[in-house]
Short mmCIF file of C-alpha atoms in Angstrom, two decimals:
data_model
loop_
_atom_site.label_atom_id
_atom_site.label_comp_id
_atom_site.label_asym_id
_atom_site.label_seq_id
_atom_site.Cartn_x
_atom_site.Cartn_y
_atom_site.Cartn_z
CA UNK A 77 158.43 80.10 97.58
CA UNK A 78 155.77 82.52 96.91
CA UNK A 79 156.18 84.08 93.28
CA UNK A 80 158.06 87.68 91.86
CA UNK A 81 155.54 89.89 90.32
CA UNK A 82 157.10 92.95 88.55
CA UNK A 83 155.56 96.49 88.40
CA UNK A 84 155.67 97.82 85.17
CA UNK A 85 153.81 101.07 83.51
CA UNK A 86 154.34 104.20 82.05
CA UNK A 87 155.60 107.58 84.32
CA UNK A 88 153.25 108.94 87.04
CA UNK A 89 150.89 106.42 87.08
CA UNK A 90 151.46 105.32 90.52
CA UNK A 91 153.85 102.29 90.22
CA UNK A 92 156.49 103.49 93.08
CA UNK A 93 153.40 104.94 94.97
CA UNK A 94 151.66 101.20 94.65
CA UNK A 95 155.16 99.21 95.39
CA UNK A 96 155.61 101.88 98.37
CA UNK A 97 152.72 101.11 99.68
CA UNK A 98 152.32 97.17 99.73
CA UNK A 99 156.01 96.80 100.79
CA UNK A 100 155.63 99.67 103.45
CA UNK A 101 158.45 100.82 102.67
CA UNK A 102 160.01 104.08 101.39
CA UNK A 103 162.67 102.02 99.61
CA UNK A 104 160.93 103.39 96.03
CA UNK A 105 161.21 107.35 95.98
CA UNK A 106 157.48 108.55 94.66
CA UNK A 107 157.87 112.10 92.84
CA UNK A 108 156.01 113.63 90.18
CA UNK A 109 158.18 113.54 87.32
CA UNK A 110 159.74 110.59 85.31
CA UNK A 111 162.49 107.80 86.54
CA UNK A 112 162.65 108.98 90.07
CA UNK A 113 162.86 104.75 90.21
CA UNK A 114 166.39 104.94 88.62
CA UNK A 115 167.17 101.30 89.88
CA UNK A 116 164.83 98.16 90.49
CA UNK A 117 163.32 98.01 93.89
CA UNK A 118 162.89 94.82 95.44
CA UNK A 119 160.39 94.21 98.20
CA UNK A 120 159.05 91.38 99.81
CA UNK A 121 155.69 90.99 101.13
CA UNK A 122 154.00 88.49 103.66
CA UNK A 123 151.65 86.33 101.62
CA UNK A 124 148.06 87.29 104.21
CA UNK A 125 146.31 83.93 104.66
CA UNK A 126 143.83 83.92 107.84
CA UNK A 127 144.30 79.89 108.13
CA UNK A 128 147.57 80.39 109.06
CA UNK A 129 146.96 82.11 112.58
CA UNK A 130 144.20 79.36 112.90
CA UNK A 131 146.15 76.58 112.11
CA UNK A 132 148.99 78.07 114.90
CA UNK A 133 146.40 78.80 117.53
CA UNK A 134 145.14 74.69 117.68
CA UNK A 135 149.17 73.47 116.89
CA UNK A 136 150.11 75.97 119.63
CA UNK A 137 152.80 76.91 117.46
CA UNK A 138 155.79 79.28 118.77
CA UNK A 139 156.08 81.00 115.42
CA UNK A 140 153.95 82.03 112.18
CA UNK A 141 156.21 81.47 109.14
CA UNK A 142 154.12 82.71 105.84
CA UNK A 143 155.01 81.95 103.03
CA UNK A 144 156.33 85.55 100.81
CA UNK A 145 155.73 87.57 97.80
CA UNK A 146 158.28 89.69 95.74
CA UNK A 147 157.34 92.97 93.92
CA UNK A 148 160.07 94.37 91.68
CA UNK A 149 159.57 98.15 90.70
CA UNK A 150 160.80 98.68 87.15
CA UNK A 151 161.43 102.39 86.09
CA UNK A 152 158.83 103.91 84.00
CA UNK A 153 158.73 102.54 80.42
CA UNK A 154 157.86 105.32 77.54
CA UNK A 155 157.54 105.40 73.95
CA UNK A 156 160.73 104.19 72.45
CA UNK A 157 162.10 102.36 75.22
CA UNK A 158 163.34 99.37 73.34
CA UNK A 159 165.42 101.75 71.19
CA UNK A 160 166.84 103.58 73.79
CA UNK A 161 164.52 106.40 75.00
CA UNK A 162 163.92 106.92 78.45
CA UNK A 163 166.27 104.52 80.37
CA UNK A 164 166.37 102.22 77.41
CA UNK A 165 167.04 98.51 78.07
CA UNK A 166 167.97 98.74 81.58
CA UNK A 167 164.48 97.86 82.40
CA UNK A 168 165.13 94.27 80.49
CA UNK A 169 166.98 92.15 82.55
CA UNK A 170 164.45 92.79 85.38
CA UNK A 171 161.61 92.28 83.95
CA UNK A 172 162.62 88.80 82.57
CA UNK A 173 163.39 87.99 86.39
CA UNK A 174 159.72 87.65 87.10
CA UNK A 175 157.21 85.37 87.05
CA UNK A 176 154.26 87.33 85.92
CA UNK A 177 154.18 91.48 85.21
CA UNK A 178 151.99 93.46 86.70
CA UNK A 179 150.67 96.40 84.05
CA UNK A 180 150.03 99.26 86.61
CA UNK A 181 147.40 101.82 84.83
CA UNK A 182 146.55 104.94 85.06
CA UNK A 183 143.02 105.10 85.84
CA UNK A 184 142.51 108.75 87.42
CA UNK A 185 142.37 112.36 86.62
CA UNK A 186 144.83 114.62 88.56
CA UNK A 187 145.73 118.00 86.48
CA UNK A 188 148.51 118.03 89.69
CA UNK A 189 149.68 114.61 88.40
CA UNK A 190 151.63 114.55 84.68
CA UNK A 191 150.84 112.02 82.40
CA UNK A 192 153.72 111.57 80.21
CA UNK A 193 151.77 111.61 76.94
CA UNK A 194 149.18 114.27 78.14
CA UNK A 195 146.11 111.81 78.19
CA UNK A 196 144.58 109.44 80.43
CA UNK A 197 143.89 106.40 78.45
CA UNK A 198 144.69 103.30 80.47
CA UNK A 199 144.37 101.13 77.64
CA UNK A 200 146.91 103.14 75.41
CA UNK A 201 149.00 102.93 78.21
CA UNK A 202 148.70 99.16 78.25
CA UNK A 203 149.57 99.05 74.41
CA UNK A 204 152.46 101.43 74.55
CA UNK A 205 154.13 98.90 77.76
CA UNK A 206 153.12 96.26 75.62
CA UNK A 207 154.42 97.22 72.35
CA UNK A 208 157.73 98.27 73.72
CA UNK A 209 158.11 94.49 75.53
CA UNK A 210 156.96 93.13 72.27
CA UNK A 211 160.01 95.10 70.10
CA UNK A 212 162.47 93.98 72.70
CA UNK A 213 161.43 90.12 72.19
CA UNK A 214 161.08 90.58 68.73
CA UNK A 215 165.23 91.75 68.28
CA UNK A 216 166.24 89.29 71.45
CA UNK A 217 164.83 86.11 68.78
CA UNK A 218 166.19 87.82 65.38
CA UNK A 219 170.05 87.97 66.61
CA UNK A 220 169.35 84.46 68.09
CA UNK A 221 167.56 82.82 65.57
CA UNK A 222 170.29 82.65 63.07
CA UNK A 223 172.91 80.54 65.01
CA UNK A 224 169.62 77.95 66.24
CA UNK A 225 168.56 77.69 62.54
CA UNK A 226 172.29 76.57 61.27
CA UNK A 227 172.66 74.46 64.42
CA UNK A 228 169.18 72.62 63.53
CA UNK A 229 170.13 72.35 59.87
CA UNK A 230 172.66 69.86 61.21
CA UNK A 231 170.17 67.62 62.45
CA UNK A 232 170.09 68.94 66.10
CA UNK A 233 167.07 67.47 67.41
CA UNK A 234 166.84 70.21 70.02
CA UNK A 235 167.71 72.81 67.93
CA UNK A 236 164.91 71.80 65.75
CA UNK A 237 162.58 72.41 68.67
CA UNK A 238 164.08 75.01 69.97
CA UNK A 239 163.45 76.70 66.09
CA UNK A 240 159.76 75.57 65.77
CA UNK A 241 159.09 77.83 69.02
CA UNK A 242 161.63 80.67 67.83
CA UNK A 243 159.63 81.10 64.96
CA UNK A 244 156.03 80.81 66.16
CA UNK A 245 157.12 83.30 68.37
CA UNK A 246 158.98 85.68 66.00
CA UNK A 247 155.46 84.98 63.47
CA UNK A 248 153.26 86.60 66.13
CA UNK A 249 155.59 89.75 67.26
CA UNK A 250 155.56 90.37 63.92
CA UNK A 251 152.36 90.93 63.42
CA UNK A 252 152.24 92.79 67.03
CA UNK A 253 150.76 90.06 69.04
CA UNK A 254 152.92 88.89 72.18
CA UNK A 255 154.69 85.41 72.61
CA UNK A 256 152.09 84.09 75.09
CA UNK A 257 149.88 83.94 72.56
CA UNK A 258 151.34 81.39 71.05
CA UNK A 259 149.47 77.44 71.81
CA UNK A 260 152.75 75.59 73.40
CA UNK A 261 152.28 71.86 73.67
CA UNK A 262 152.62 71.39 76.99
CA UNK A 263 155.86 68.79 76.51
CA UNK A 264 157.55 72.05 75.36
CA UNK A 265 156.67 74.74 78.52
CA UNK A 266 159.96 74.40 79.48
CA UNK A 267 161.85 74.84 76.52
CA UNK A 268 159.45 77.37 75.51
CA UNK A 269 160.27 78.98 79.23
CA UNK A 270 164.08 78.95 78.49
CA UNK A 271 163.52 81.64 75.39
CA UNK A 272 162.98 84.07 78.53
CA UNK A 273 160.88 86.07 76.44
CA UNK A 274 158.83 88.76 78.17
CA UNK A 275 155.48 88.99 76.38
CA UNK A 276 155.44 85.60 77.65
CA UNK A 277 154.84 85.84 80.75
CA UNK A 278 151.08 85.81 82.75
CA UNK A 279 149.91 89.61 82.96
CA UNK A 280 148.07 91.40 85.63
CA UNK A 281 146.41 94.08 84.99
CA UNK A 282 146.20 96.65 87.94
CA UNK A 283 143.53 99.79 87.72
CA UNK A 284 144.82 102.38 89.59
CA UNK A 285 141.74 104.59 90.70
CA UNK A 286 141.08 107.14 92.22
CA UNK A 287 139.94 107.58 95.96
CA UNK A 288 136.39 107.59 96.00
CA UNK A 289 136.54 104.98 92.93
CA UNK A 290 138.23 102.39 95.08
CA UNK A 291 135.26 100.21 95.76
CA UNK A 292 133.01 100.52 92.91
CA UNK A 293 135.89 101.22 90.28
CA UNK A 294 135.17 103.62 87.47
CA UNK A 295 134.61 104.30 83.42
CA UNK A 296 138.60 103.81 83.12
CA UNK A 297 138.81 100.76 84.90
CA UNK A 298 136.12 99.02 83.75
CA UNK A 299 137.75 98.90 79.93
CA UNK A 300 140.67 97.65 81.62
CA UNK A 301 138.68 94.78 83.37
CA UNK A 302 137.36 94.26 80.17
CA UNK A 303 140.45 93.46 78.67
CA UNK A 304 141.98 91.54 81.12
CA UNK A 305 139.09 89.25 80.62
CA UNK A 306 139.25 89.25 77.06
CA UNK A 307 142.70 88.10 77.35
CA UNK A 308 142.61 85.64 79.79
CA UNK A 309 144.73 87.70 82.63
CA UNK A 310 143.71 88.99 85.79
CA UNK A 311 142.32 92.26 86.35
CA UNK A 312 142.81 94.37 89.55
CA UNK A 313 141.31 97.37 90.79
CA UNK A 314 143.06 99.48 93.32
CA UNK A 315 143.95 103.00 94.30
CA UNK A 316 147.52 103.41 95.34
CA UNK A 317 146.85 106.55 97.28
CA UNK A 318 144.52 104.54 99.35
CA UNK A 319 147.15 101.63 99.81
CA UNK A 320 149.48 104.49 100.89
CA UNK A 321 147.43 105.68 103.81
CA UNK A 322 146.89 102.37 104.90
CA UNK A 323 150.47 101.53 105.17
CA UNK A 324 150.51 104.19 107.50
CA UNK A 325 148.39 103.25 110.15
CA UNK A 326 148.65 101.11 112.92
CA UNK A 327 147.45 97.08 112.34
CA UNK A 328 144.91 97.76 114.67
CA UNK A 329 142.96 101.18 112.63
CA UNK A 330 143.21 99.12 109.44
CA UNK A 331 139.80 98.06 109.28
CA UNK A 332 138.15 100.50 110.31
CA UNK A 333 139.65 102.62 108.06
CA UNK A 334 138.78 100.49 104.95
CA UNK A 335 135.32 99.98 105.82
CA UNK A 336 134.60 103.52 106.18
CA UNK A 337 135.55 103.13 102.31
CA UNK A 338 133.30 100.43 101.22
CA UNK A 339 136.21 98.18 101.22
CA UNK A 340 136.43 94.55 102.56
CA UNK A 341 140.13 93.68 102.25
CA UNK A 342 143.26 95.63 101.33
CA UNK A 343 144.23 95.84 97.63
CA UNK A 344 147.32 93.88 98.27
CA UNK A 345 145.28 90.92 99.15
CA UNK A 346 143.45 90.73 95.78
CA UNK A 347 146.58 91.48 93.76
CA UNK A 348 148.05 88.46 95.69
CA UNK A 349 145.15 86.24 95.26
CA UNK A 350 144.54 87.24 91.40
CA UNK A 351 148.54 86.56 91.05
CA UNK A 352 148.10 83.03 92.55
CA UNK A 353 145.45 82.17 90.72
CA UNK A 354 146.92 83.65 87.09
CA UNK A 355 149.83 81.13 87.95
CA UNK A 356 147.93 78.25 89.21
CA UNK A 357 149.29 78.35 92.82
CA UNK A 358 147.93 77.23 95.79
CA UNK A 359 149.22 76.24 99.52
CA UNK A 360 150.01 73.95 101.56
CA UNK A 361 150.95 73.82 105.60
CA UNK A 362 152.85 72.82 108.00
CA UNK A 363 151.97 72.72 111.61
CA UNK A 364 153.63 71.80 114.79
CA UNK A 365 154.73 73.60 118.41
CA UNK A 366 157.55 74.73 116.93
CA UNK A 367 156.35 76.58 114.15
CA UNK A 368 153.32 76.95 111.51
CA UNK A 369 154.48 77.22 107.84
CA UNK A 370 152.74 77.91 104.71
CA UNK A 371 154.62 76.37 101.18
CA UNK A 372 153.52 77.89 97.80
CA UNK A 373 153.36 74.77 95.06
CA UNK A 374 151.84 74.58 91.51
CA UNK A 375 148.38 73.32 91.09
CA UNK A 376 148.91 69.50 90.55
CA UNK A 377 151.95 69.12 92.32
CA UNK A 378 152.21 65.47 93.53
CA UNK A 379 153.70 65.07 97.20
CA UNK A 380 157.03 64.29 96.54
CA UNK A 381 157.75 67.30 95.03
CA UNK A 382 155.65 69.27 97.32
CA UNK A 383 157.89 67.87 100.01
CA UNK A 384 161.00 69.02 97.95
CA UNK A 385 159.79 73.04 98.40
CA UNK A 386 160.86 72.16 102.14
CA UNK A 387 163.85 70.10 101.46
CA UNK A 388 165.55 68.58 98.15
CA UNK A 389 165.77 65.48 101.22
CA UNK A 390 162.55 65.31 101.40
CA UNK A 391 161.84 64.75 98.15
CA UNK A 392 164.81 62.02 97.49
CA UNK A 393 163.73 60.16 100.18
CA UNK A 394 160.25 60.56 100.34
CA UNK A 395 157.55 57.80 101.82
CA UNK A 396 154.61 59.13 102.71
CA UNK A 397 152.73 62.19 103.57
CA UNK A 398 150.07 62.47 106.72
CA UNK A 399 147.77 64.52 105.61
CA UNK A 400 144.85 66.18 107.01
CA UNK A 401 142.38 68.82 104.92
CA UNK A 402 142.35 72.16 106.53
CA UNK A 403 138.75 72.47 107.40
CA UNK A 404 138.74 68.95 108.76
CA UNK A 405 141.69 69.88 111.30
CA UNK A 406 139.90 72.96 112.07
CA UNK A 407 136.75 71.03 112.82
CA UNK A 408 138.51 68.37 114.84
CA UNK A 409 140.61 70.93 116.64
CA UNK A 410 143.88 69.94 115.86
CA UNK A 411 146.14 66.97 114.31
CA UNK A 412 145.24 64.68 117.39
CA UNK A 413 141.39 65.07 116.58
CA UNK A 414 141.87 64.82 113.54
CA UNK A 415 144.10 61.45 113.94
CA UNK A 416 141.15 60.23 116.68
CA UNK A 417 138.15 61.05 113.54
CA UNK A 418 140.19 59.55 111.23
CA UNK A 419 140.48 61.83 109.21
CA UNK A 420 144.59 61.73 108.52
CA UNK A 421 145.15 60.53 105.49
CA UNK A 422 148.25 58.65 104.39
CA UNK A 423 149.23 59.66 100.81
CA UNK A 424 151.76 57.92 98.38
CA UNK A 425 154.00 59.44 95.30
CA UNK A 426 151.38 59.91 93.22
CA UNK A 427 148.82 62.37 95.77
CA UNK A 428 148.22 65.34 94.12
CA UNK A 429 148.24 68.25 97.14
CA UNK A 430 145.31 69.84 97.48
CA UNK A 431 145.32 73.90 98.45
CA UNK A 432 144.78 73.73 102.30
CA UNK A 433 146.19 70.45 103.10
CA UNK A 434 148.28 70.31 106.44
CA UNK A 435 151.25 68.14 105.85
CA UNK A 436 153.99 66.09 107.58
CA UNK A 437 155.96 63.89 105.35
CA UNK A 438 158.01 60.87 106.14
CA UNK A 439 161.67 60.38 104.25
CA UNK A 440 164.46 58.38 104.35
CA UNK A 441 167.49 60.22 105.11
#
């Protein structure tokens, strides 16, 4: 697994330019005018991670398997969207698909380019998305909250739970502040999960600049770092146009290219890394002649269930892990130095998996 990040925003701010771009595809038409994205594009993405090739180089593995990202493209939201305007709900179902939403922002001045409400204001933008997701949760939990309250007044234990949440939730929409907000004890994440409400979900916050704004970032972006830290979220800065060109050349001109713009890394690779680290992911390997693999778990994911991202098998019958730290199999050049330096490690149920560990586990059929 790797996670599903949707693209959300308003019209013309570069969503189906961005998605475009890190999918390399042309599967999103870009135009200048709103819902050219009539349906949802889906795209998946190689998750970049540089240990990988290294790990397959010493393993003398026949294939790279990384592990992958989704982006889902949602059609621009506008004013009014909850009730109807624009494409109305369709956007909905999508959206609550994801695991976190990525807030794509205007961040540039184009008189070429249309902004749907005639201003650049990235952080209006943000509110209008947000308000919109906000009035959709808030009538989702009114025309549910009626049949949970009559099922807890029987006694319904879960129901009773289930109700606590539905109206913490329903008291902060109401006064315009979204569900994720809300302090969930952390026995109730799941339940809380189940209400598939979408101002609960992580948000990223993506700057889209312009050009020659790419590696410094600019006035507009800066508010919307600002936010993002004020909230807790992630904050991105990226220019989609940039992305765009970049798709377009060959592997080989990449970095050349981006240097010549003050740039280290593509954007993709700090969306991805600012995604994985709003959702508390990390990796783990797997390394052998046969193939190198990278598995995306949860922060503080014990073994057993780490195993299980490979095989529900693995984790019913699991006995042990071997396990060697990636810098330490680097250093010894391979799972046979490592073995020699002692530096394999044989884990139990309870090892928490560290980000970087190279894994084999041991299971009874």
């Amino acid at each position: 697994m790797g996670f599903k990040c949707g693209i959300v925003g308003l019209p013309n701010v570069g969503k189906s330019t961005l998605f475009n771009a890190l999918t390399q595809t042309a599967a999103a038409q870009a135009a200048n005018y709103p819902f050219c994205t009539i349906e949802p594009n889906v795209g998946e993405v190689a998750v970049p991670d540089p240990r990988l090739t290294e790990l397959a180089r010493l393993a003398k593995s026949q294939t790279i398997i990384p592990t992958r990202l989704t982006f889902v493209d949602i059609a621009g939201l506008v004013r009014g969207a909850s009730q109807g305007e624009g494409l109305g709900n369709q956007f909905l179902a999508h959206i609550r698909e994801v695991d976190a939403i990525a807030y794509v922002l205007r961040c540039f001045e184009d008189d070429d380019i249309t902004h749907v409400e005639n201003r650049i204001d990235p952080l209006a933008d943000a509110d209008t998305v947000e308000t919109e997701l906000m009035l959709a949760d808030l009538d989702s939990l009114e025309r549910r909250v009626v049949a949970i309250e009559k099922k807890a007044k029987t006694g319904d234990k879960e129901a009773r739970a289930q109700l606590t949440l539905m109206s913490g939730a329903l008291e902060l929409l109401r006064e315009g502040r979204p569900a994720r907000r809300l302090e969930v004890a952390s026995e109730d994440e799941t339940a809380f999960k189940a209400l598939n409400l979408l101002t609960a979900k992580p948000v990223l916050y993506v700057a889209n600049v312009d050009e020659a704004s790419a590696a410094t970032g600019n006035a507009f972006s800066q508010k919307v770092l600002e936010r993002a830290a004020a909230e807790g979220a992630r904050g991105v800065i990226i220019s989609a146009r940039i992305e765009a060109e970049l798709a377009q050349l060959p592997p080989e001109e990449r970095g050349d290219y981006l240097e010549s713009l003050g740039l280290a890394e593509p954007g993709l690779d700090r969306l991805i890394r600012a995604g994985y680290d709003l959702l508390g992911l990390i990796t783990y390997f797997t390394a052998g002649p046969k193939e190198a693999r990278a598995w995306t778990i949860t922060a503080g994911t014990r073994a057993p269930q780490a195993a299980g991202v490979i095989h529900t098998d693995f984790e019913r019958g699991f006995i042990r892990a071997e396990t060697i730290g990636y810098d330490d199999y680097i250093a010894c050049q391979g799972e046979a130095g490592a073995r020699e330096a002692g530096k394999m490690r044989l884990e139990g149920k309870d090892y928490v998996v560290a980000d970087g560990d190279v894994m084999h586990f041991r299971f009874n059929a």
